[in-house]
Amino acid sequence: DIQMTQSPSTLSASAGDRVTITCRASQNIGSWLVWYQQKPGKAPNLLIYKVSTLQNGVPSRFSGSGSGTEFTLTISSLQPDDFATYYCQQYHTDWTFGQGTKVEI
Amino acid sequence: QVQLVQSGAEVRRPGSSVKVSCQFSGDNFSGTTIAWVRQAPGQGLQWLGRIIPIIGAGNYVQKFQGKVTINADESTRTVYMDLRSLKSDDTAVYYCATLRESGYLDYWGQGTLVTVSS
């Protein structure tokens, strides 16, 4: 099984900060990397797919990069609505999620 | 625009089974891959499996082979997820979602809480 490891598990930040979350795959997954945002009590919301393609309607402050085994999600200027938990997901072999990164105030 | 509406919360005893439904509205139900994902309380997301209604057979993550059955009813545009031999650690919110070719889940149901308790 491909394991996805996110870091950090929790990130404390302030509005306006630049935030970076890392996702590492246990083996090469090419560009099959997706990012979601989830708020408490809600279903996850798709942010980015194929490493860096922004889903329609997602603000441009979100961006993704990486390839192979190491990937990043960057929020260029954190907004109050961005405090949430973020998950990466691979689709190279079966499907697995990272354990999540909680972005808190 | 796709909308997925799931059935309501369920409580089950250990050893029993539960069936959760996911009703699809929008275009091309038969050709749309529907996936199931679960989230235990305070935990992360876990894939269960998927189905393409026009094909009919579910495809499952190895861990859930024999535990989960996913099927679809094209006449009612509904996908079902059947979970058996329930244990307390099956307590979770179960989500259905549309799975696209590039591997992402873009439309999600509202989630169904399944509680397994004696």
Tab-separated table of C-alpha atoms in Angstrom:
chain	number	residue	atom	x	y	z
A	1	ASP	CA	0.000	0.000	0.000
A	2	ILE	CA	1.111	3.546	-0.687
A	3	GLN	CA	1.328	5.559	2.516
A	4	MET	CA	0.788	9.313	2.508
A	5	THR	CA	2.398	11.312	5.315
A	6	GLN	CA	1.513	14.933	5.928
A	7	SER	CA	3.476	17.420	7.950
A	8	PRO	CA	2.911	19.143	10.187
A	9	SER	CA	-0.102	17.498	11.852
A	10	THR	CA	-1.121	20.843	13.315
A	11	LEU	CA	-0.101	24.276	12.192
A	12	SER	CA	-0.731	27.447	14.165
A	13	ALA	CA	-0.909	30.564	12.039
A	14	SER	CA	-2.418	34.020	11.797
A	15	ALA	CA	-4.486	35.669	9.119
A	16	GLY	CA	-2.197	36.972	6.403
A	17	ASP	CA	0.489	34.319	6.961
A	18	ARG	CA	1.949	32.240	4.146
A	19	VAL	CA	1.319	28.599	4.991
A	20	THR	CA	2.876	25.465	3.507
A	21	ILE	CA	1.758	21.887	4.102
A	22	THR	CA	3.871	18.957	2.916
A	23	CYS	CA	2.660	15.549	1.765
A	24	ARG	CA	5.103	12.687	1.187
A	25	ALA	CA	4.261	9.454	-0.605
A	26	SER	CA	5.923	6.158	0.278
A	27	GLN	CA	6.580	5.555	-3.417
A	28	ASN	CA	6.464	7.484	-6.667
A	29	ILE	CA	2.914	8.544	-7.477
A	30	GLY	CA	3.708	10.736	-10.452
A	31	SER	CA	1.172	13.567	-10.578
A	32	TRP	CA	-1.754	11.685	-9.018
A	33	LEU	CA	-2.050	14.019	-6.033
A	34	VAL	CA	-5.143	15.801	-4.774
A	35	TRP	CA	-5.788	18.270	-1.940
A	36	TYR	CA	-9.001	18.773	0.034
A	37	GLN	CA	-10.137	21.184	2.727
A	38	GLN	CA	-12.511	20.017	5.441
A	39	LYS	CA	-14.337	22.037	8.057
A	40	PRO	CA	-15.900	20.509	11.175
A	41	GLY	CA	-19.133	18.631	10.494
A	42	LYS	CA	-18.827	19.072	6.718
A	43	ALA	CA	-17.786	16.899	3.816
A	44	PRO	CA	-14.346	17.574	2.357
A	45	ASN	CA	-14.108	20.182	-0.372
A	46	LEU	CA	-11.884	19.674	-3.420
A	47	LEU	CA	-9.162	22.296	-3.754
A	48	ILE	CA	-6.520	21.012	-6.171
A	49	TYR	CA	-6.061	17.949	-8.385
A	50	LYS	CA	-3.199	16.617	-10.488
A	51	VAL	CA	-0.764	18.332	-8.108
A	52	SER	CA	-1.462	21.897	-9.171
A	53	THR	CA	-4.786	22.285	-11.019
A	54	LEU	CA	-7.132	24.504	-9.060
A	55	GLN	CA	-10.739	23.338	-8.890
A	56	ASN	CA	-13.258	25.851	-10.265
A	57	GLY	CA	-14.138	28.468	-7.687
A	58	VAL	CA	-11.114	27.881	-5.438
A	59	PRO	CA	-9.311	31.140	-4.621
A	60	SER	CA	-5.969	31.711	-6.287
A	61	ARG	CA	-4.222	32.038	-2.918
A	62	PHE	CA	-4.188	28.234	-2.910
A	63	SER	CA	-1.495	26.524	-4.956
A	64	GLY	CA	0.039	23.089	-5.225
A	65	SER	CA	3.393	21.810	-6.396
A	66	GLY	CA	5.658	18.772	-6.395
A	67	SER	CA	6.129	15.485	-8.177
A	68	GLY	CA	7.037	11.892	-7.500
A	69	THR	CA	7.016	11.552	-3.722
A	70	GLU	CA	6.995	15.084	-2.299
A	71	PHE	CA	4.217	17.601	-2.675
A	72	THR	CA	3.193	20.893	-1.100
A	73	LEU	CA	0.034	22.894	-0.629
A	74	THR	CA	0.620	26.610	-0.154
A	75	ILE	CA	-1.807	29.257	0.995
A	76	SER	CA	-0.215	32.565	0.066
A	77	SER	CA	-2.118	34.750	2.541
A	78	LEU	CA	-4.223	32.915	5.077
A	79	GLN	CA	-7.809	34.144	5.357
A	80	PRO	CA	-10.199	33.546	8.295
A	81	ASP	CA	-12.179	31.096	6.139
A	82	ASP	CA	-9.055	28.957	5.608
A	83	PHE	CA	-8.810	27.664	9.176
A	84	ALA	CA	-9.656	24.022	8.562
A	85	THR	CA	-8.113	20.592	8.132
A	86	TYR	CA	-6.346	19.775	4.865
A	87	TYR	CA	-5.886	16.315	3.374
A	88	CYS	CA	-3.771	15.053	0.518
A	89	GLN	CA	-4.806	11.966	-1.456
A	90	GLN	CA	-3.034	9.780	-3.996
A	91	TYR	CA	-4.619	7.965	-6.909
A	92	HIS	CA	-1.635	6.151	-8.358
A	93	THR	CA	-2.377	2.751	-6.819
A	94	ASP	CA	-5.739	2.322	-5.158
A	95	TRP	CA	-6.467	5.472	-3.208
A	96	THR	CA	-5.117	6.694	0.116
A	97	PHE	CA	-5.359	9.899	2.108
A	98	GLY	CA	-2.833	11.579	4.298
A	99	GLN	CA	-3.684	11.840	7.984
A	100	GLY	CA	-4.578	15.526	7.727
A	101	THR	CA	-3.100	18.870	8.758
A	102	LYS	CA	-5.155	21.098	10.997
A	103	VAL	CA	-4.575	24.800	10.414
A	104	GLU	CA	-5.561	26.674	13.547
A	105	ILE	CA	-5.359	30.169	14.877
B	1	GLN	CA	-24.648	20.263	-11.415
B	2	VAL	CA	-24.472	16.999	-9.457
B	3	GLN	CA	-26.110	16.551	-6.080
B	4	LEU	CA	-25.732	13.517	-3.803
B	5	VAL	CA	-28.199	12.958	-0.978
B	6	GLN	CA	-27.507	10.213	1.541
B	7	SER	CA	-29.785	8.312	3.882
B	8	GLY	CA	-30.044	9.189	7.546
B	9	ALA	CA	-28.058	8.184	10.599
B	10	GLU	CA	-28.094	4.557	11.713
B	11	VAL	CA	-27.402	2.732	14.968
B	12	ARG	CA	-26.468	-0.950	14.830
B	13	ARG	CA	-25.375	-3.710	17.163
B	14	PRO	CA	-21.980	-5.367	16.756
B	15	GLY	CA	-22.150	-8.253	14.284
B	16	SER	CA	-25.034	-6.797	12.310
B	17	SER	CA	-24.984	-5.022	8.966
B	18	VAL	CA	-26.066	-1.661	7.602
B	19	LYS	CA	-26.951	-0.325	4.161
B	20	VAL	CA	-26.414	3.351	3.350
B	21	SER	CA	-27.899	4.915	0.230
B	22	CYS	CA	-26.688	7.765	-1.972
B	23	GLN	CA	-29.177	9.280	-4.413
B	24	PHE	CA	-27.697	11.004	-7.446
B	25	SER	CA	-29.196	13.942	-9.289
B	26	GLY	CA	-27.588	15.436	-12.370
B	27	ASP	CA	-26.362	14.185	-15.716
B	28	ASN	CA	-24.948	10.801	-16.666
B	29	PHE	CA	-25.545	8.755	-13.538
B	30	SER	CA	-24.786	5.490	-15.312
B	31	GLY	CA	-21.325	6.584	-16.439
B	32	THR	CA	-20.284	8.390	-13.260
B	33	THR	CA	-17.988	6.654	-10.794
B	34	ILE	CA	-19.296	6.872	-7.239
B	35	ALA	CA	-16.837	6.270	-4.407
B	36	TRP	CA	-17.367	5.660	-0.695
B	37	VAL	CA	-15.132	7.137	1.978
B	38	ARG	CA	-15.461	6.990	5.738
B	39	GLN	CA	-14.246	9.096	8.639
B	40	ALA	CA	-14.168	7.795	12.199
B	41	PRO	CA	-14.773	10.385	14.941
B	42	GLY	CA	-11.832	12.771	15.130
B	43	GLN	CA	-9.920	10.772	12.536
B	44	GLY	CA	-8.879	11.092	8.899
B	45	LEU	CA	-10.444	9.865	5.678
B	46	GLN	CA	-10.412	6.254	4.523
B	47	TRP	CA	-11.352	4.869	1.097
B	48	LEU	CA	-13.742	1.947	0.920
B	49	GLY	CA	-14.407	1.388	-2.760
B	50	ARG	CA	-16.167	2.580	-5.890
B	51	ILE	CA	-18.661	1.630	-8.576
B	52	ILE	CA	-19.579	2.687	-12.090
B	53	PRO	CA	-23.335	2.014	-12.288
B	54	ILE	CA	-23.355	0.998	-15.933
B	55	ILE	CA	-20.719	-1.663	-15.196
B	56	GLY	CA	-22.369	-2.725	-11.978
B	57	ALA	CA	-19.551	-4.440	-10.107
B	58	GLY	CA	-17.932	-2.635	-7.176
B	59	ASN	CA	-14.178	-2.260	-6.803
B	60	TYR	CA	-12.836	-2.307	-3.242
B	61	VAL	CA	-9.769	-1.339	-1.294
B	62	GLN	CA	-8.119	-4.590	-0.234
B	63	LYS	CA	-8.724	-3.975	3.469
B	64	PHE	CA	-12.487	-3.906	2.881
B	65	GLN	CA	-12.798	-6.853	0.490
B	66	GLY	CA	-15.547	-9.062	1.911
B	67	LYS	CA	-16.615	-6.373	4.371
B	68	VAL	CA	-18.195	-3.876	1.991
B	69	THR	CA	-20.490	-4.322	-1.006
B	70	ILE	CA	-21.346	-1.424	-3.269
B	71	ASN	CA	-24.117	-1.662	-5.841
B	72	ALA	CA	-26.226	0.654	-7.922
B	73	ASP	CA	-29.843	0.870	-9.052
B	74	GLU	CA	-30.022	2.687	-12.362
B	75	SER	CA	-33.807	2.966	-12.227
B	76	THR	CA	-33.687	5.074	-9.056
B	77	ARG	CA	-30.216	6.573	-9.674
B	78	THR	CA	-29.142	5.368	-6.256
B	79	VAL	CA	-25.900	3.790	-5.079
B	80	TYR	CA	-25.857	1.586	-1.977
B	81	MET	CA	-23.023	0.705	0.391
B	82	ASP	CA	-23.556	-2.409	2.476
B	83	LEU	CA	-21.253	-2.905	5.469
B	84	ARG	CA	-21.410	-6.191	7.371
B	85	SER	CA	-20.038	-7.851	10.495
B	86	LEU	CA	-20.054	-4.472	12.168
B	87	LYS	CA	-17.623	-3.686	14.973
B	88	SER	CA	-17.340	-0.656	17.204
B	89	ASP	CA	-14.461	0.650	15.080
B	90	ASP	CA	-16.821	0.836	12.088
B	91	THR	CA	-18.457	3.781	13.830
B	92	ALA	CA	-17.891	6.613	11.385
B	93	VAL	CA	-19.430	9.103	9.014
B	94	TYR	CA	-19.754	7.456	5.600
B	95	TYR	CA	-19.605	9.675	2.519
B	96	CYS	CA	-20.391	9.004	-1.107
B	97	ALA	CA	-18.712	11.184	-3.708
B	98	THR	CA	-18.213	11.387	-7.471
B	99	LEU	CA	-14.794	10.180	-8.572
B	100	ARG	CA	-13.325	11.694	-11.733
B	101	GLU	CA	-10.743	10.204	-14.104
B	102	SER	CA	-7.958	12.358	-12.670
B	103	GLY	CA	-8.567	10.711	-9.323
B	104	TYR	CA	-10.346	13.427	-7.427
B	105	LEU	CA	-13.651	13.509	-5.589
B	106	ASP	CA	-15.544	16.615	-6.582
B	107	TYR	CA	-19.169	16.247	-5.429
B	108	TRP	CA	-19.890	14.820	-1.980
B	109	GLY	CA	-22.952	13.646	-0.132
B	110	GLN	CA	-23.719	15.167	3.242
B	111	GLY	CA	-22.463	12.094	5.095
B	112	THR	CA	-24.230	9.384	7.082
B	113	LEU	CA	-23.265	8.646	10.680
B	114	VAL	CA	-23.227	4.932	11.444
B	115	THR	CA	-22.890	4.145	15.135
B	116	VAL	CA	-22.054	0.596	16.217
B	117	SER	CA	-22.781	0.026	19.864
B	118	SER	CA	-24.069	-2.713	22.096
